[in-house]
mmCIF file of C-alpha atoms in Angstrom:
data_model
loop_
_atom_site.group_PDB
_atom_site.id
_atom_site.type_symbol
_atom_site.label_atom_id
_atom_site.label_comp_id
_atom_site.label_asym_id
_atom_site.label_seq_id
_atom_site.Cartn_x
_atom_site.Cartn_y
_atom_site.Cartn_z
ATOM 1 C CA MET A 1 -71.467 4.429 -5.472
ATOM 2 C CA ASP A 2 -74.733 6.311 -5.709
ATOM 3 C CA THR A 3 -75.957 5.267 -9.146
ATOM 4 C CA ALA A 4 -78.757 7.839 -8.977
ATOM 5 C CA THR A 5 -76.155 10.546 -9.484
ATOM 6 C CA PRO A 6 -75.582 10.993 -13.224
ATOM 7 C CA ASP A 7 -71.887 11.809 -12.763
ATOM 8 C CA ALA A 8 -71.160 8.554 -10.903
ATOM 9 C CA ALA A 9 -71.252 6.353 -13.971
ATOM 10 C CA ARG A 10 -69.058 8.757 -15.906
ATOM 11 C CA LEU A 11 -66.177 8.967 -13.417
ATOM 12 C CA THR A 12 -62.978 7.020 -13.989
ATOM 13 C CA PHE A 13 -60.471 6.484 -11.177
ATOM 14 C CA ARG A 14 -56.878 5.586 -11.988
ATOM 15 C CA ASP A 15 -53.448 5.858 -10.453
ATOM 16 C CA ALA A 16 -51.765 9.091 -11.511
ATOM 17 C CA THR A 17 -48.559 8.901 -13.520
ATOM 18 C CA GLU A 18 -45.592 11.185 -14.098
ATOM 19 C CA ASP A 19 -47.357 12.512 -17.216
ATOM 20 C CA ASP A 20 -50.216 13.785 -15.030
ATOM 21 C CA VAL A 21 -48.031 15.931 -12.753
ATOM 22 C CA PRO A 22 -48.479 19.364 -14.434
ATOM 23 C CA ALA A 23 -52.259 18.929 -14.733
ATOM 24 C CA LEU A 24 -52.532 17.708 -11.140
ATOM 25 C CA VAL A 25 -50.584 20.687 -9.788
ATOM 26 C CA ALA A 26 -52.810 23.060 -11.786
ATOM 27 C CA LEU A 27 -55.954 21.326 -10.480
ATOM 28 C CA ILE A 28 -54.838 21.402 -6.830
ATOM 29 C CA GLU A 29 -53.742 25.032 -7.039
ATOM 30 C CA SER A 30 -57.026 26.046 -8.723
ATOM 31 C CA ALA A 31 -59.080 24.413 -5.966
ATOM 32 C CA TYR A 32 -57.283 26.081 -3.046
ATOM 33 C CA ARG A 33 -55.375 29.196 -4.044
ATOM 34 C CA GLY A 34 -55.865 32.398 -5.973
ATOM 35 C CA ASP A 35 -58.918 33.902 -7.614
ATOM 36 C CA SER A 36 -59.848 30.726 -9.516
ATOM 37 C CA SER A 37 -60.344 28.920 -6.197
ATOM 38 C CA ARG A 38 -63.066 31.392 -5.212
ATOM 39 C CA THR A 39 -65.357 29.806 -7.835
ATOM 40 C CA GLY A 40 -65.611 26.767 -5.546
ATOM 41 C CA TRP A 41 -66.147 26.572 -1.813
ATOM 42 C CA THR A 42 -62.880 24.829 -0.804
ATOM 43 C CA THR A 43 -60.736 27.926 -1.285
ATOM 44 C CA GLU A 44 -58.036 28.723 1.246
ATOM 45 C CA ALA A 45 -57.251 32.033 -0.472
ATOM 46 C CA ASP A 46 -58.341 34.106 2.545
ATOM 47 C CA ILE A 47 -56.133 32.241 5.009
ATOM 48 C CA LEU A 48 -53.147 31.229 2.842
ATOM 49 C CA GLN A 49 -51.391 32.810 -0.107
ATOM 50 C CA GLY A 50 -48.646 31.255 -2.218
ATOM 51 C CA GLN A 51 -48.582 27.676 -3.393
ATOM 52 C CA ARG A 52 -50.573 24.674 -2.154
ATOM 53 C CA THR A 53 -48.241 22.142 -3.776
ATOM 54 C CA ASP A 54 -45.643 21.883 -6.500
ATOM 55 C CA GLU A 55 -44.486 19.367 -9.102
ATOM 56 C CA GLN A 56 -41.885 17.863 -6.754
ATOM 57 C CA GLY A 57 -44.482 17.278 -4.031
ATOM 58 C CA VAL A 58 -46.894 15.616 -6.446
ATOM 59 C CA ARG A 59 -44.113 13.447 -7.902
ATOM 60 C CA GLU A 60 -43.139 12.333 -4.390
ATOM 61 C CA VAL A 61 -46.710 11.196 -3.670
ATOM 62 C CA ILE A 62 -46.886 9.293 -6.973
ATOM 63 C CA ALA A 63 -43.514 7.609 -6.374
ATOM 64 C CA ALA A 64 -43.950 6.714 -2.691
ATOM 65 C CA PRO A 65 -44.332 2.950 -2.271
ATOM 66 C CA ALA A 66 -47.146 3.107 0.322
ATOM 67 C CA SER A 67 -49.022 5.879 -1.489
ATOM 68 C CA ARG A 68 -51.419 6.255 -4.385
ATOM 69 C CA LEU A 69 -52.509 9.461 -6.043
ATOM 70 C CA LEU A 70 -55.853 8.837 -7.694
ATOM 71 C CA ALA A 71 -56.651 10.870 -10.798
ATOM 72 C CA VAL A 72 -60.394 11.218 -11.337
ATOM 73 C CA GLU A 73 -61.576 11.809 -14.878
ATOM 74 C CA ARG A 74 -64.900 12.448 -16.522
ATOM 75 C CA GLY A 75 -64.991 12.094 -20.276
ATOM 76 C CA GLY A 76 -61.195 11.779 -20.343
ATOM 77 C CA GLU A 77 -60.774 15.135 -18.580
ATOM 78 C CA LEU A 78 -59.122 15.474 -15.140
ATOM 79 C CA VAL A 79 -61.759 16.762 -12.716
ATOM 80 C CA ALA A 80 -60.422 15.715 -9.301
ATOM 81 C CA CYS A 81 -57.689 13.899 -7.401
ATOM 82 C CA CYS A 82 -56.878 12.534 -3.988
ATOM 83 C CA GLN A 83 -53.959 10.922 -2.202
ATOM 84 C CA LEU A 84 -54.201 7.665 -0.292
ATOM 85 C CA GLU A 85 -51.312 6.580 1.906
ATOM 86 C CA HIS A 86 -51.103 3.306 3.816
ATOM 87 C CA ARG A 87 -50.163 3.962 7.458
ATOM 88 C CA GLY A 88 -50.464 0.701 9.355
ATOM 89 C CA ASP A 89 -54.080 0.095 10.413
ATOM 90 C CA ALA A 90 -55.208 3.329 8.760
ATOM 91 C CA ALA A 91 -55.029 5.092 5.451
ATOM 92 C CA TYR A 92 -54.305 8.793 5.131
ATOM 93 C CA PHE A 93 -56.505 10.838 2.769
ATOM 94 C CA GLY A 94 -55.025 14.040 1.401
ATOM 95 C CA MET A 95 -54.306 16.213 -1.607
ATOM 96 C CA PHE A 96 -58.058 16.179 -2.321
ATOM 97 C CA ALA A 97 -59.113 18.587 -5.027
ATOM 98 C CA VAL A 98 -62.203 18.978 -7.208
ATOM 99 C CA ARG A 99 -62.196 21.486 -10.053
ATOM 100 C CA PRO A 100 -63.766 24.669 -8.582
ATOM 101 C CA GLY A 101 -66.550 24.996 -11.171
ATOM 102 C CA LEU A 102 -67.683 21.440 -10.398
ATOM 103 C CA GLN A 103 -67.733 21.770 -6.600
ATOM 104 C CA GLY A 104 -71.070 21.544 -4.842
ATOM 105 C CA GLY A 105 -72.526 19.071 -7.353
ATOM 106 C CA GLY A 106 -71.910 15.830 -5.463
ATOM 107 C CA LEU A 107 -68.583 14.798 -7.009
ATOM 108 C CA GLY A 108 -66.713 15.143 -3.722
ATOM 109 C CA LYS A 109 -69.065 12.707 -1.980
ATOM 110 C CA LEU A 110 -68.544 10.140 -4.732
ATOM 111 C CA ILE A 111 -64.782 10.559 -4.736
ATOM 112 C CA ILE A 112 -64.311 10.268 -0.983
ATOM 113 C CA ALA A 113 -66.546 7.165 -0.915
ATOM 114 C CA GLU A 114 -64.467 5.579 -3.672
ATOM 115 C CA ALA A 115 -61.243 6.546 -1.878
ATOM 116 C CA GLU A 116 -62.487 4.874 1.315
ATOM 117 C CA ARG A 117 -63.489 1.749 -0.622
ATOM 118 C CA THR A 118 -60.136 1.676 -2.423
ATOM 119 C CA ALA A 119 -58.140 2.036 0.804
ATOM 120 C CA GLN A 120 -60.130 -0.689 2.516
ATOM 121 C CA GLU A 121 -59.873 -3.036 -0.472
ATOM 122 C CA SER A 122 -56.181 -2.334 -1.154
ATOM 123 C CA TRP A 123 -54.851 -2.375 2.405
ATOM 124 C CA GLY A 124 -57.584 -3.786 4.634
ATOM 125 C CA VAL A 125 -57.466 -0.695 6.844
ATOM 126 C CA GLY A 126 -60.086 0.013 9.480
ATOM 127 C CA GLU A 127 -59.784 3.803 9.560
ATOM 128 C CA MET A 128 -59.258 6.756 7.267
ATOM 129 C CA HIS A 129 -57.298 9.709 8.669
ATOM 130 C CA MET A 130 -56.901 13.217 7.322
ATOM 131 C CA THR A 131 -55.732 16.575 8.547
ATOM 132 C CA VAL A 132 -57.667 19.773 7.914
ATOM 133 C CA ILE A 133 -56.750 23.330 8.820
ATOM 134 C CA SER A 134 -58.645 23.773 12.082
ATOM 135 C CA VAL A 135 -60.256 27.115 11.141
ATOM 136 C CA ARG A 136 -61.915 25.581 8.037
ATOM 137 C CA ASP A 137 -65.295 25.131 9.761
ATOM 138 C CA ASP A 138 -67.354 24.601 6.582
ATOM 139 C CA LEU A 139 -64.936 22.001 5.252
ATOM 140 C CA ILE A 140 -64.754 20.174 8.595
ATOM 141 C CA ALA A 141 -68.565 20.154 8.764
ATOM 142 C CA TRP A 142 -68.660 18.635 5.249
ATOM 143 C CA TYR A 143 -66.329 15.832 6.374
ATOM 144 C CA GLU A 144 -68.364 15.315 9.552
ATOM 145 C CA ARG A 145 -71.449 14.759 7.373
ATOM 146 C CA ARG A 146 -69.430 12.008 5.653
ATOM 147 C CA GLY A 147 -68.777 10.252 8.979
ATOM 148 C CA TYR A 148 -65.465 11.810 10.021
ATOM 149 C CA ARG A 149 -65.011 12.927 13.600
ATOM 150 C CA ARG A 150 -62.850 15.636 15.035
ATOM 151 C CA THR A 151 -60.196 14.323 17.394
ATOM 152 C CA GLY A 152 -58.975 17.607 18.853
ATOM 153 C CA GLN A 153 -55.452 16.410 18.033
ATOM 154 C CA LEU A 154 -53.672 19.425 16.577
ATOM 155 C CA THR A 155 -50.379 19.697 14.725
ATOM 156 C CA PRO A 156 -48.821 23.154 14.386
ATOM 157 C CA PHE A 157 -48.962 24.781 10.962
ATOM 158 C CA PRO A 158 -45.434 24.960 9.482
ATOM 159 C CA TYR A 159 -45.078 28.740 9.641
ATOM 160 C CA GLY A 160 -42.070 29.918 7.648
ATOM 161 C CA ASP A 161 -42.140 26.985 5.207
ATOM 162 C CA GLU A 162 -43.577 28.474 2.026
ATOM 163 C CA ARG A 163 -44.043 25.019 0.506
ATOM 164 C CA PHE A 164 -47.282 24.990 2.532
ATOM 165 C CA GLY A 165 -48.313 28.528 1.648
ATOM 166 C CA ILE A 166 -47.956 31.951 3.189
ATOM 167 C CA PRO A 167 -50.305 32.248 6.189
ATOM 168 C CA GLN A 168 -52.556 35.299 6.388
ATOM 169 C CA ARG A 169 -53.342 34.718 10.072
ATOM 170 C CA ASP A 170 -51.469 33.430 13.107
ATOM 171 C CA ASP A 171 -53.909 30.837 14.491
ATOM 172 C CA LEU A 172 -53.528 28.018 11.951
ATOM 173 C CA ALA A 173 -53.081 24.367 12.934
ATOM 174 C CA PHE A 174 -53.952 21.009 11.379
ATOM 175 C CA GLU A 175 -56.612 18.907 13.121
ATOM 176 C CA LEU A 176 -56.748 15.165 12.706
ATOM 177 C CA LEU A 177 -60.128 13.828 11.514
ATOM 178 C CA VAL A 178 -60.834 10.089 11.655
ATOM 179 C CA LYS A 179 -63.481 7.813 10.159
ATOM 180 C CA ASN A 180 -64.019 4.183 11.098
ATOM 181 C CA LEU A 181 -64.245 2.144 7.887
ATOM 182 C CA GLY A 182 -64.920 -1.158 9.619
ATOM 183 C CA GLY A 183 -68.669 -0.685 9.912
ATOM 184 C CA SER A 184 -68.785 -0.240 13.704
ATOM 185 C CA ALA A 185 -69.129 3.112 15.406
#
């Protein structure tokens, strides 16, 4: 971790528990949906309405045997989270949320670096995978600056399944981004 960043020393990473579910849902929703999400830069409010996740979805991630949902705290307060899922030679990174008022201050960089380290240490994986809505150019550029590369591999957005939100446009798809964690390019 970058020890020059004051927040780095104050972050605590732990596996989320059932007791964390309501706070995690509120955090994820606040980072992506509704007016509160507009405080940060990761909002999807202009492209998706409705929910981003729900308590059942968060519980499923916590309970899945090959998955970890990391709760990130600062001063005992939940400020971020991310999902790690072991998928063979790779780990999947998802459900990433930073409290909107804290976005843009370097926390995301610290959290993704710790997630990569954790996945490599826990499972010995050589790659981290994630999917991002393909029209999220600013977010994709942020991940590219962290070493992720676009693959061009698209998965259709699940139109009609409101568990993923209510699309406000008809050109949404998920693009797979990949980062080599093994040290070679």
